Coordinates of C-alpha atoms in Angstrom, one line a residue:
X1 CA 108.5 138.0 151.1
X2 CA 105.2 138.0 151.0
X3 CA 104.7 139.8 147.6
X4 CA 107.0 137.0 145.6
X5 CA 105.1 134.3 147.4
X6 CA 101.6 135.8 146.3
X7 CA 103.2 136.2 142.7
X8 CA 104.4 132.7 143.0
X9 CA 100.8 131.3 144.1
X10 CA 99.1 133.5 141.5
X11 CA 101.2 131.7 138.8
X12 CA 100.3 128.5 140.0
X13 CA 96.1 129.6 140.3
X14 CA 96.7 130.6 136.7
X15 CA 98.3 127.2 135.4
X16 CA 96.1 125.0 137.4
X17 CA 93.2 127.0 135.8
X18 CA 94.7 126.7 132.1
X19 CA 95.2 123.0 132.5
X20 CA 91.8 122.5 133.4
X21 CA 90.5 124.4 130.5
X22 CA 92.8 122.7 128.1
X23 CA 91.9 119.6 129.3
X24 CA 88.5 119.7 129.1
X25 CA 88.6 121.2 125.7
X26 CA 91.0 118.4 124.7
X27 CA 88.5 115.8 126.4
X28 CA 85.6 117.0 124.7
X29 CA 87.3 117.1 120.9
X30 CA 88.3 113.5 121.9
X31 CA 91.7 113.9 122.2
X32 CA 92.0 111.7 125.4
X33 CA 95.6 111.3 125.3
X34 CA 96.4 114.5 125.0
X35 CA 93.4 115.4 127.5
X36 CA 95.2 112.8 130.2
X37 CA 98.2 114.8 130.2
X38 CA 96.4 118.0 131.2
X39 CA 94.4 116.7 133.7
X40 CA 97.4 115.2 135.4
X41 CA 99.1 118.2 135.3
X42 CA 96.2 120.0 137.1
X43 CA 95.9 117.3 139.9
X44 CA 99.5 117.8 140.3
X45 CA 99.5 121.3 141.1
X46 CA 97.8 122.1 144.5
X47 CA 98.2 126.1 144.3
X48 CA 94.7 126.1 144.5
X49 CA 91.4 123.3 144.9
X50 CA 89.9 124.2 142.0
X51 CA 87.3 121.4 140.2
X52 CA 89.1 118.6 141.7
X53 CA 86.2 116.2 141.8
X54 CA 86.0 117.1 138.1
X55 CA 89.7 116.3 137.5
X56 CA 89.1 113.1 139.4
X57 CA 86.0 111.9 137.6
X58 CA 88.0 112.5 134.2
X59 CA 90.8 110.5 135.3
X60 CA 88.8 107.6 136.2
X61 CA 86.7 107.9 133.3
X62 CA 90.5 107.8 131.0
X63 CA 92.0 105.4 133.5
X64 CA 92.5 102.9 130.8
X65 CA 94.6 105.9 128.6
X66 CA 96.3 106.7 131.9
X67 CA 97.3 102.8 132.3
X68 CA 98.6 102.9 128.7
X69 CA 100.7 105.6 129.3
X70 CA 101.8 104.5 132.4
X71 CA 102.8 101.2 130.8
X72 CA 104.8 102.8 127.4
X73 CA 106.5 105.4 129.7
X74 CA 108.1 102.4 131.9
X75 CA 108.6 100.2 128.7
X76 CA 110.4 103.2 127.5
X77 CA 112.4 104.1 130.6
X78 CA 113.5 100.2 130.7
X79 CA 114.8 100.5 126.6
X80 CA 116.2 103.5 127.0
X81 CA 118.2 102.0 130.5
X82 CA 119.3 99.2 128.3
X83 CA 120.5 100.7 125.4
X84 CA 122.8 103.5 127.8
X85 CA 123.7 100.5 129.8
X86 CA 124.5 98.2 126.7
X87 CA 122.2 95.2 128.7
X88 CA 120.7 93.1 125.9
X89 CA 118.6 91.3 128.1
X90 CA 117.1 94.2 129.8
X91 CA 116.4 95.9 126.1
X92 CA 114.5 92.1 125.5
X93 CA 112.8 92.4 128.5
X94 CA 111.2 95.5 127.6
X95 CA 110.5 94.7 124.2
X96 CA 108.7 91.6 125.7
X97 CA 106.7 93.8 127.8
X98 CA 105.8 96.3 124.6
X99 CA 104.9 93.3 122.3
X100 CA 102.2 92.6 125.7
X101 CA 101.0 95.8 125.9
X102 CA 100.8 96.4 122.2
X103 CA 98.8 92.7 121.8
X104 CA 96.7 94.0 124.9
X105 CA 95.9 97.5 123.5
X106 CA 95.7 96.4 119.6
X107 CA 93.3 93.7 120.0
X108 CA 90.2 94.2 117.5
X109 CA 87.6 94.7 120.2
X110 CA 89.9 97.3 122.3
X111 CA 87.9 100.5 122.2
X112 CA 91.1 102.4 122.9
X113 CA 93.3 100.7 120.1
X114 CA 93.9 104.4 118.2
X115 CA 94.7 105.8 121.6
X116 CA 97.5 103.3 121.8
X117 CA 98.8 104.2 118.2
X118 CA 98.7 107.9 118.9
X119 CA 100.5 107.8 122.0
X120 CA 103.6 105.3 120.9
X121 CA 104.0 107.7 118.3
X122 CA 104.1 110.4 120.7
X123 CA 107.2 108.4 122.6
X124 CA 108.8 107.3 119.1
X125 CA 108.5 103.9 120.4
X126 CA 108.9 102.4 116.9
X127 CA 112.1 104.6 116.2
X128 CA 113.8 104.2 119.3
X129 CA 113.7 100.2 119.6
X130 CA 114.7 99.8 116.0
X131 CA 117.5 102.5 117.0
X132 CA 118.5 100.3 120.1
X133 CA 118.8 97.0 118.5
X134 CA 120.6 98.8 115.7
X135 CA 123.2 99.9 118.3
X136 CA 123.4 96.3 120.1
X137 CA 123.6 94.9 116.3
X138 CA 126.7 96.8 116.0
X139 CA 127.9 95.8 119.4
X140 CA 127.7 92.0 118.7
X141 CA 129.3 92.5 115.7
X142 CA 132.0 94.3 116.9
X143 CA 132.6 91.5 119.8
X144 CA 132.5 89.1 116.9
X145 CA 135.1 90.6 114.9
X146 CA 137.1 91.2 118.1
X147 CA 137.1 87.5 119.0
X148 CA 138.6 87.0 115.7
X149 CA 141.2 89.4 115.9
X150 CA 142.3 88.3 119.4
X151 CA 142.0 84.6 118.4
X152 CA 139.6 84.0 121.8
X153 CA 136.8 82.2 121.3
X154 CA 135.1 81.7 124.8
X155 CA 132.7 83.9 124.4
X156 CA 130.5 84.0 121.4
X157 CA 126.9 85.0 122.9
X158 CA 126.6 87.6 120.2
X159 CA 125.5 84.8 117.9
X160 CA 122.3 84.0 120.2
X161 CA 121.7 87.5 120.8
X162 CA 121.7 88.4 117.2
X163 CA 119.2 85.7 116.7
X164 CA 116.9 87.2 119.3
X165 CA 116.9 90.8 117.6
X166 CA 113.2 90.9 116.0
X167 CA 113.7 90.4 112.3
X168 CA 111.3 92.4 111.2
X169 CA 113.5 95.9 112.0
X170 CA 116.1 94.7 109.2
X171 CA 113.7 94.1 106.3
X172 CA 111.9 90.4 106.0
X173 CA 112.5 87.6 108.2
X174 CA 114.1 85.7 105.4
X175 CA 116.6 88.9 104.7
X176 CA 117.5 89.3 108.2
X177 CA 118.1 85.4 108.5
X178 CA 120.8 85.4 105.2
X179 CA 122.4 88.1 106.5
X180 CA 123.3 86.3 109.8
X181 CA 123.8 82.9 108.0
X182 CA 126.6 85.2 106.3
X183 CA 128.1 86.5 109.1
X184 CA 128.4 83.3 111.0
X185 CA 129.3 81.4 108.3
X186 CA 132.4 84.0 107.3
X187 CA 133.2 83.7 111.3
X188 CA 133.1 80.3 111.7
X189 CA 135.4 79.4 108.8
X190 CA 137.6 81.8 109.8
X191 CA 137.8 80.6 113.1
X192 CA 137.8 76.5 112.5
X193 CA 140.5 77.8 110.0
X194 CA 142.5 79.2 112.2
X195 CA 142.8 76.9 114.7
X196 CA 143.4 74.1 112.3
X197 CA 146.6 76.2 110.8
X198 CA 147.8 76.9 114.5
X199 CA 147.6 72.7 115.4
X200 CA 144.3 73.2 117.6
X201 CA 142.7 70.4 116.0
X202 CA 141.0 68.5 118.8
X203 CA 139.8 72.3 120.6
X204 CA 139.0 72.7 116.4
X205 CA 136.6 70.0 116.7
X206 CA 135.7 70.4 120.3
X207 CA 134.2 74.0 119.0
X208 CA 132.7 72.9 116.2
X209 CA 130.6 70.2 118.3
X210 CA 129.7 73.3 120.7
X211 CA 128.7 75.4 117.8
X212 CA 126.4 72.3 116.0
X213 CA 124.9 72.2 119.7
X214 CA 124.5 76.0 119.8
X215 CA 123.1 76.6 116.2
X216 CA 120.9 73.3 117.1
X217 CA 119.6 74.8 120.3
X218 CA 118.6 78.1 118.2
X219 CA 116.8 76.4 115.4
X220 CA 119.3 77.3 112.6
X221 CA 120.7 75.3 110.3
X222 CA 124.5 75.5 109.3
X223 CA 125.5 73.3 106.7
X224 CA 128.6 75.0 106.3
X225 CA 130.4 73.5 109.7
X226 CA 130.3 70.0 108.7
X227 CA 131.6 71.2 105.5
X228 CA 134.2 73.3 106.7
X229 CA 135.4 70.8 109.4
X230 CA 135.6 67.9 106.6
X231 CA 137.3 69.6 104.4
X232 CA 140.0 71.0 106.9
X233 CA 140.3 67.0 108.3
X234 CA 141.0 65.5 104.9
X235 CA 143.3 68.1 104.6
X236 CA 145.4 67.2 107.3
X237 CA 144.8 63.6 107.2
X238 CA 146.1 63.1 103.7
X239 CA 149.0 65.1 104.5
X240 CA 150.1 63.3 107.4
X241 CA 149.4 60.1 105.8
X242 CA 151.4 61.3 102.4
X243 CA 154.4 62.3 105.0
X244 CA 154.3 59.2 107.1
X245 CA 153.2 60.4 110.2
X246 CA 151.0 57.6 111.3
X247 CA 151.0 58.8 114.7
X248 CA 149.9 62.3 114.1
X249 CA 147.2 60.5 111.6
X250 CA 146.0 58.3 114.4
X251 CA 145.7 61.2 116.7
X252 CA 143.8 62.9 113.9
X253 CA 141.5 60.3 113.5
X254 CA 140.5 59.2 116.6
X255 CA 139.7 63.0 117.0
X256 CA 137.8 63.2 114.1
X257 CA 135.9 60.0 114.9
X258 CA 135.3 60.6 118.3
X259 CA 133.8 64.1 116.9
X260 CA 131.9 62.8 113.8
X261 CA 130.1 59.6 115.1
X262 CA 127.5 61.7 116.8
X263 CA 127.9 65.1 115.0
X264 CA 128.3 63.5 111.2
X265 CA 128.3 59.6 111.2
X266 CA 127.5 59.4 107.7
X267 CA 131.0 61.4 106.9
X268 CA 133.3 59.5 104.6
X269 CA 136.0 60.5 106.3
X270 CA 134.9 57.8 108.9
X271 CA 135.8 55.4 106.6
X272 CA 138.8 56.9 105.1
X273 CA 139.9 56.8 108.4
X274 CA 139.5 53.5 109.5
X275 CA 140.4 51.9 106.0
X276 CA 144.0 53.6 106.8
X277 CA 144.1 52.2 110.0
X278 CA 143.5 48.9 108.9
X279 CA 146.1 49.2 106.7
X280 CA 148.5 50.3 109.2
X281 CA 147.3 47.0 111.1
X282 CA 148.2 44.7 108.2
X283 CA 152.0 46.2 107.6
X284 CA 152.7 46.1 111.6
X285 CA 151.7 42.2 111.0
X286 CA 153.8 42.0 108.1
X287 CA 157.1 43.8 109.9
X288 CA 156.6 41.4 112.7
X289 CA 156.2 38.3 110.3
X290 CA 159.4 39.6 108.8
X291 CA 161.7 39.8 111.9
X292 CA 161.2 43.8 111.6
X293 CA 160.2 43.9 115.3
X294 CA 160.5 47.5 115.8
X295 CA 159.2 48.9 112.9
X296 CA 156.0 46.9 114.0
X297 CA 156.2 47.9 117.6
X298 CA 156.3 51.7 116.2
X299 CA 153.1 51.0 114.0
X300 CA 151.4 49.2 116.6
X301 CA 152.5 52.4 118.9
X302 CA 151.2 54.8 116.6
X303 CA 147.8 52.9 116.0
X304 CA 147.8 53.0 120.0
X305 CA 146.2 56.7 119.4
X306 CA 143.5 55.2 117.6
X307 CA 142.5 52.1 119.1
X308 CA 143.7 49.8 121.6
X309 CA 147.4 47.7 120.8
X310 CA 148.3 46.9 123.8
X311 CA 147.9 43.0 122.9
X312 CA 149.6 43.5 119.8
X313 CA 152.5 45.7 120.9
X314 CA 152.9 43.0 123.8
X315 CA 152.8 39.8 121.3
X316 CA 155.8 42.2 119.2
X317 CA 157.9 42.6 122.4
X318 CA 157.7 38.6 123.2
X319 CA 158.7 37.7 119.7
X320 CA 161.3 39.6 119.3
X321 CA 162.5 38.4 122.5
X322 CA 162.2 35.0 121.4
X323 CA 164.2 35.6 118.4
X324 CA 166.8 37.8 120.1
X325 CA 166.9 36.7 123.8
X326 CA 169.7 39.2 124.7
X327 CA 166.9 41.6 125.1
X328 CA 165.6 39.9 128.3
X329 CA 168.8 42.2 129.7
X330 CA 168.8 45.5 131.0
X331 CA 170.5 48.4 128.5
X332 CA 174.0 49.1 129.8
X333 CA 174.7 52.5 131.4
X334 CA 177.4 53.2 129.1
X335 CA 175.5 52.8 125.9
X336 CA 178.2 50.2 124.8
X337 CA 176.7 46.9 123.4
X338 CA 177.6 43.3 125.3
X339 CA 180.9 41.6 124.1
X340 CA 179.7 37.9 124.3
X341 CA 176.4 36.5 124.1
X342 CA 174.8 32.9 124.0
X343 CA 171.4 32.4 123.6
X344 CA 168.6 30.0 123.7
X345 CA 165.2 28.6 124.2
X346 CA 163.0 26.1 125.6
X347 CA 165.7 25.2 127.8
X348 CA 166.9 25.1 131.7
X349 CA 163.5 25.8 132.8
X350 CA 163.4 28.7 130.3
X351 CA 160.8 30.1 127.6
X352 CA 164.3 32.3 126.5
X353 CA 167.6 32.8 127.8
X354 CA 170.7 34.3 127.4
X355 CA 174.3 34.6 128.8
X356 CA 176.6 37.8 127.8
X357 CA 179.6 39.9 129.3
X358 CA 179.7 43.6 129.2
X359 CA 182.8 45.2 128.4
X360 CA 183.9 45.1 132.3
X361 CA 183.2 41.4 132.2
X362 CA 180.7 41.7 134.1
X363 CA 178.2 38.2 133.4
X364 CA 175.0 38.5 133.0
X365 CA 172.0 35.6 132.5
X366 CA 169.0 36.3 131.7
X367 CA 165.5 34.3 131.6
X368 CA 162.0 34.2 130.6
X369 CA 159.9 31.6 132.7
X370 CA 156.6 30.3 130.8
X371 CA 154.5 33.1 133.1
X372 CA 156.7 35.7 130.5
X373 CA 158.3 36.6 134.4
X374 CA 162.1 37.7 133.4
X375 CA 164.8 37.3 136.0
X376 CA 168.4 39.0 135.3
X377 CA 171.5 37.4 137.3
X378 CA 175.0 38.8 137.4
X379 CA 178.5 37.7 138.6
X380 CA 181.6 40.0 138.7
X381 CA 184.0 36.9 139.7
X382 CA 186.1 37.9 136.3
X383 CA 189.0 40.6 136.1
X384 CA 188.0 43.2 133.8
X385 CA 191.1 43.2 132.2
X386 CA 190.9 39.3 131.3
X387 CA 190.6 39.2 127.3
X388 CA 187.4 36.6 126.8
X389 CA 188.1 34.4 123.7
X390 CA 184.9 32.2 124.0
X391 CA 181.8 31.8 126.0
X392 CA 179.7 28.9 126.1
X393 CA 176.7 26.8 128.1
X394 CA 178.5 23.3 128.5
X395 CA 176.0 20.2 127.9
X396 CA 177.6 18.0 130.0
X397 CA 177.8 19.9 133.1
X398 CA 174.6 22.0 132.8
X399 CA 171.4 19.9 134.7
X400 CA 167.7 20.5 135.0
X401 CA 167.4 24.4 135.4
X402 CA 170.9 25.1 135.8
X403 CA 173.0 25.8 133.0
X404 CA 176.9 25.8 133.3
X405 CA 178.2 28.8 131.6
X406 CA 182.2 28.1 130.3
X407 CA 184.6 31.1 130.0
X408 CA 187.8 30.7 128.1
X409 CA 190.2 33.8 128.6
X410 CA 193.7 34.7 127.9
X411 CA 196.2 33.5 129.9
X412 CA 200.0 34.5 130.5
X413 CA 201.1 31.4 132.1
X414 CA 199.6 29.3 130.4
X415 CA 197.5 28.7 126.6
X416 CA 194.0 29.6 128.4
X417 CA 192.0 29.7 131.9
X418 CA 188.8 28.4 132.0
X419 CA 186.2 29.6 134.3
X420 CA 182.6 28.0 134.9
X421 CA 180.1 29.3 136.9
X422 CA 176.6 27.6 137.5
X423 CA 173.5 29.6 137.5
X424 CA 171.3 28.5 140.1
X425 CA 168.0 29.8 141.6
X426 CA 168.7 33.1 142.5
X427 CA 172.7 33.9 141.9
X428 CA 175.7 32.6 139.4
X429 CA 178.1 30.8 141.4
X430 CA 181.9 30.0 140.3
X431 CA 182.5 26.3 140.2
X432 CA 185.8 26.5 139.0
X433 CA 188.9 28.5 137.7
X434 CA 191.6 26.8 136.1
X435 CA 194.8 27.6 134.1
X436 CA 196.0 24.9 131.7
X437 CA 197.3 24.3 128.3
X438 CA 193.6 22.4 127.5
X439 CA 190.8 21.3 129.5
X440 CA 188.2 18.5 129.1
X441 CA 185.1 17.6 130.1
X442 CA 184.2 14.0 130.5
X443 CA 181.0 11.8 130.3
X444 CA 181.2 11.5 134.0
X445 CA 181.5 15.5 134.5
X446 CA 185.0 15.0 135.6
X447 CA 187.5 17.4 134.3
X448 CA 190.9 16.9 132.7
X449 CA 193.7 19.9 132.7
X450 CA 196.7 19.2 130.9
X451 CA 199.9 21.5 132.2
X452 CA 198.0 22.9 135.0
X453 CA 199.6 25.9 136.6
X454 CA 200.9 24.8 139.9
X455 CA 200.3 21.5 141.1
X456 CA 199.8 18.9 138.2
X457 CA 202.4 21.1 136.0
X458 CA 203.4 18.9 132.5
X459 CA 200.6 16.2 133.4
X460 CA 196.9 15.9 133.4
X461 CA 195.1 16.9 136.3
X462 CA 191.8 15.9 137.0
X463 CA 188.6 17.7 138.8
X464 CA 186.3 16.1 140.4
X465 CA 182.9 18.1 141.9
X466 CA 182.5 18.6 146.0
X467 CA 179.5 19.8 146.9
X468 CA 179.2 23.5 144.9
X469 CA 182.5 23.8 143.2
X470 CA 185.1 21.5 141.9
X471 CA 188.8 20.7 143.7
X472 CA 192.1 18.9 142.5
X473 CA 191.7 15.1 142.4
X474 CA 195.1 14.3 141.3
X475 CA 196.6 13.1 138.4
X476 CA 195.5 11.3 135.5
X477 CA 197.7 8.3 134.8
X478 CA 198.7 8.6 130.9
X479 CA 198.2 4.8 129.4
X480 CA 200.9 3.8 126.3
X481 CA 199.3 1.0 124.0
X482 CA 202.0 -1.2 123.2
X483 CA 202.3 -5.1 121.8
X484 CA 202.3 -7.6 124.7
X485 CA 206.0 -8.3 124.1
X486 CA 207.1 -5.2 124.5
X487 CA 206.2 -4.8 128.2
X488 CA 209.6 -5.2 130.1
X489 CA 211.1 -1.9 127.6
X490 CA 208.7 0.2 129.6
X491 CA 209.1 0.4 133.4
X492 CA 207.3 2.7 135.9
X493 CA 205.3 3.5 132.7
X494 CA 201.1 2.4 132.7
X495 CA 200.8 0.1 129.5
X496 CA 197.9 -1.5 127.9
X497 CA 198.0 -4.6 125.5
X498 CA 195.9 -7.2 124.4
X499 CA 196.6 -10.9 125.0
X500 CA 195.3 -14.4 125.4
X501 CA 194.6 -15.8 129.2
X502 CA 196.2 -19.0 129.5
X503 CA 195.4 -20.1 133.0
X504 CA 194.3 -17.8 136.2
X505 CA 195.0 -19.1 139.6
X506 CA 196.0 -17.7 143.3
X507 CA 196.0 -14.0 142.1
X508 CA 197.9 -15.0 139.2
X509 CA 197.3 -15.4 135.4
X510 CA 199.3 -16.2 132.3
X511 CA 198.6 -14.6 129.1
X512 CA 200.0 -14.9 125.9
X513 CA 200.3 -12.8 122.6
X514 CA 201.2 -15.6 120.8
X515 CA 204.9 -15.0 121.0
X516 CA 205.3 -14.4 124.4
X517 CA 204.4 -15.0 127.9
X518 CA 203.3 -12.8 130.8
X519 CA 202.2 -13.3 134.3
X520 CA 199.9 -10.8 135.2
X521 CA 199.4 -10.3 139.2
X522 CA 196.0 -9.1 140.9
X523 CA 192.6 -10.3 142.6
X524 CA 190.8 -11.5 139.6
X525 CA 190.1 -14.9 137.8
X526 CA 189.7 -15.4 134.1
X527 CA 188.8 -17.8 132.1
X528 CA 191.3 -19.8 129.7
X529 CA 191.3 -18.8 126.1
X530 CA 189.6 -15.8 126.8
X531 CA 190.9 -12.4 125.2
X532 CA 191.7 -9.5 127.4
X533 CA 192.7 -6.2 127.3
X534 CA 195.1 -5.5 130.4
X535 CA 196.3 -1.9 131.6
X536 CA 199.1 -2.0 134.3
X537 CA 202.7 -1.4 135.0
X538 CA 205.7 -4.0 134.0
X539 CA 207.0 -4.9 137.9
X540 CA 210.0 -7.0 137.5
X541 CA 211.1 -10.4 135.1
X542 CA 210.6 -14.1 136.7
X543 CA 211.1 -17.3 136.0
X544 CA 208.6 -20.1 135.0
X545 CA 209.0 -23.6 134.9
X546 CA 208.2 -25.1 131.6
X547 CA 206.7 -28.5 132.2
X548 CA 204.2 -30.9 130.4
X549 CA 201.3 -29.5 132.2
X550 CA 202.0 -26.1 131.0
X551 CA 202.4 -27.5 127.8
X552 CA 199.4 -29.0 127.6
X553 CA 197.6 -25.8 128.5
X554 CA 198.6 -24.0 125.9
X555 CA 197.8 -26.5 123.7
X556 CA 194.3 -26.6 125.2
X557 CA 193.8 -22.7 124.5
X558 CA 195.3 -23.8 121.1
X559 CA 192.9 -26.2 120.2
X560 CA 189.7 -24.0 121.6
X561 CA 190.9 -20.7 119.4
X562 CA 191.0 -23.0 116.1
X563 CA 194.2 -21.8 114.8
X564 CA 197.6 -22.0 115.0
X565 CA 198.5 -18.5 116.4
X566 CA 200.8 -20.2 119.3
X567 CA 202.1 -23.0 117.1
X568 CA 205.4 -21.1 117.3
X569 CA 205.7 -20.8 120.8
X570 CA 204.8 -24.4 121.4
X571 CA 208.0 -25.5 119.5
X572 CA 210.0 -22.5 121.2
X573 CA 209.3 -24.3 124.6
X574 CA 210.2 -27.4 123.1
X575 CA 213.0 -29.1 124.9
X576 CA 213.5 -25.8 127.6
X577 CA 212.9 -26.5 131.3
X578 CA 212.6 -22.8 132.8
X579 CA 212.1 -19.4 131.1
X580 CA 212.5 -15.8 131.9
X581 CA 209.0 -13.6 131.5
X582 CA 207.7 -10.3 132.7
X583 CA 205.4 -9.8 135.6
X584 CA 202.9 -7.1 135.5
X585 CA 200.8 -5.5 138.0
X586 CA 197.4 -5.1 136.6
X587 CA 195.2 -1.8 137.1
X588 CA 192.5 -3.2 135.1
X589 CA 191.3 -5.8 132.6
X590 CA 188.5 -5.4 130.1

């Protein structure tokens, strides 16, 4: 064991002696960079203590070169590691340190500048950094191509990194910038074109906005960006317009306006888009004026993607409803249309109203008040199998805010069935349901029904309102218009005739039609000579004494009338003591 150790120690001693001798020679030859290496080797050799003070003294004297070496070694190591680990920020940090060290040692008054150049050359710093940056340039360009291949543009840090690479490594700064501009332009235009082709318009514009901000941050002018965006958007907008796809046109116009208002406020496309949207607004207003409401709403809805058109849509909906109040009613579940429809405006406390029935004869009433609030009421009293002929709103029975709906339907027993419904505050109520050959509503709101089913058959039945419905009130008496001299021919018949009053006393009145005398019974008093219309029934014949007093009364009336209408009657009564005359039980006198 002793001999090998002695041999090893001998070698160490020899190496130290040689290191000191070499260092001293280099020192005296002023090859300080190399001398430092040898002095450090001698100092690190602990085999023997030999000229330690000289070594320390020399290293102290050469401390600036030692520090320079230490700095460069650290920078070289960091740059090499950055290259291996593909850590661009670490490489840029090493490059920044190199610039700092270089500026320090290459200062005009720096005595060791030559030694820095020598040491830099020894470490191949320029070649290494150039190689490393070229590697990263290749890496970044590969990332660029990979983004295009995968259509994934979330990471575009390669742009900023390429801009950070020292330009002088690849020619002049202008040459390097020209190369980058060409690369970025190709990448940007390809990306924007692909996104537009995929319909990713808003992401494309957002991406363009982000890229412009990124270029501004790295002080790079990128004129191709706005040129490409405008070219793509102009083609898109014109295609939308030519295809009459106004919704897409409005959406794309809004998206472009949002982008260009800050990125490119002077763009002519902004004016183009605004002009076309104004044209659509004018067309929508024309459609409303022409009654093409759905067309107008479709246009306003499309325009709404560009600007707020809620007010215009609401106004158009109102105008449409006013023109077609049936729109107040809900769409039927089976998709069918209402079968009978009556509508109106500005009546019954409503701005607009509508009455309708559906396929199952369900009755609907819809109305819109002045505040444009809509109310829908329904009624299911009509049998679904009934065949409805007409649906009307009766002007006599309707009052205030309560229209009355009259429906005429087919009837197996009579010519028709009549149903009336009153619209109340929160319901539709049945007023009457009558089967008859005909039905008329009188000015006093009573109802005459001819040949009613059941009670009143073959006659004219009268219905009157009692509380919230109509009820049977009796049979209407038919009046037969005749001449007064025929009353006795119609016993038990209500007749009507005109006559002249001769006298009236004690519930009896004697009248004449010029040829005959008739006795009226009833509690009334009439003026002699008055012309009256009598309605009543023949009761019986009675005898009447013809005396001078009667003749005088007839003569007085004749004189008052100043005509000869009763001369024949006077002549006929002359010489007669008693005559038989009809007696009428009076209903009314007019």
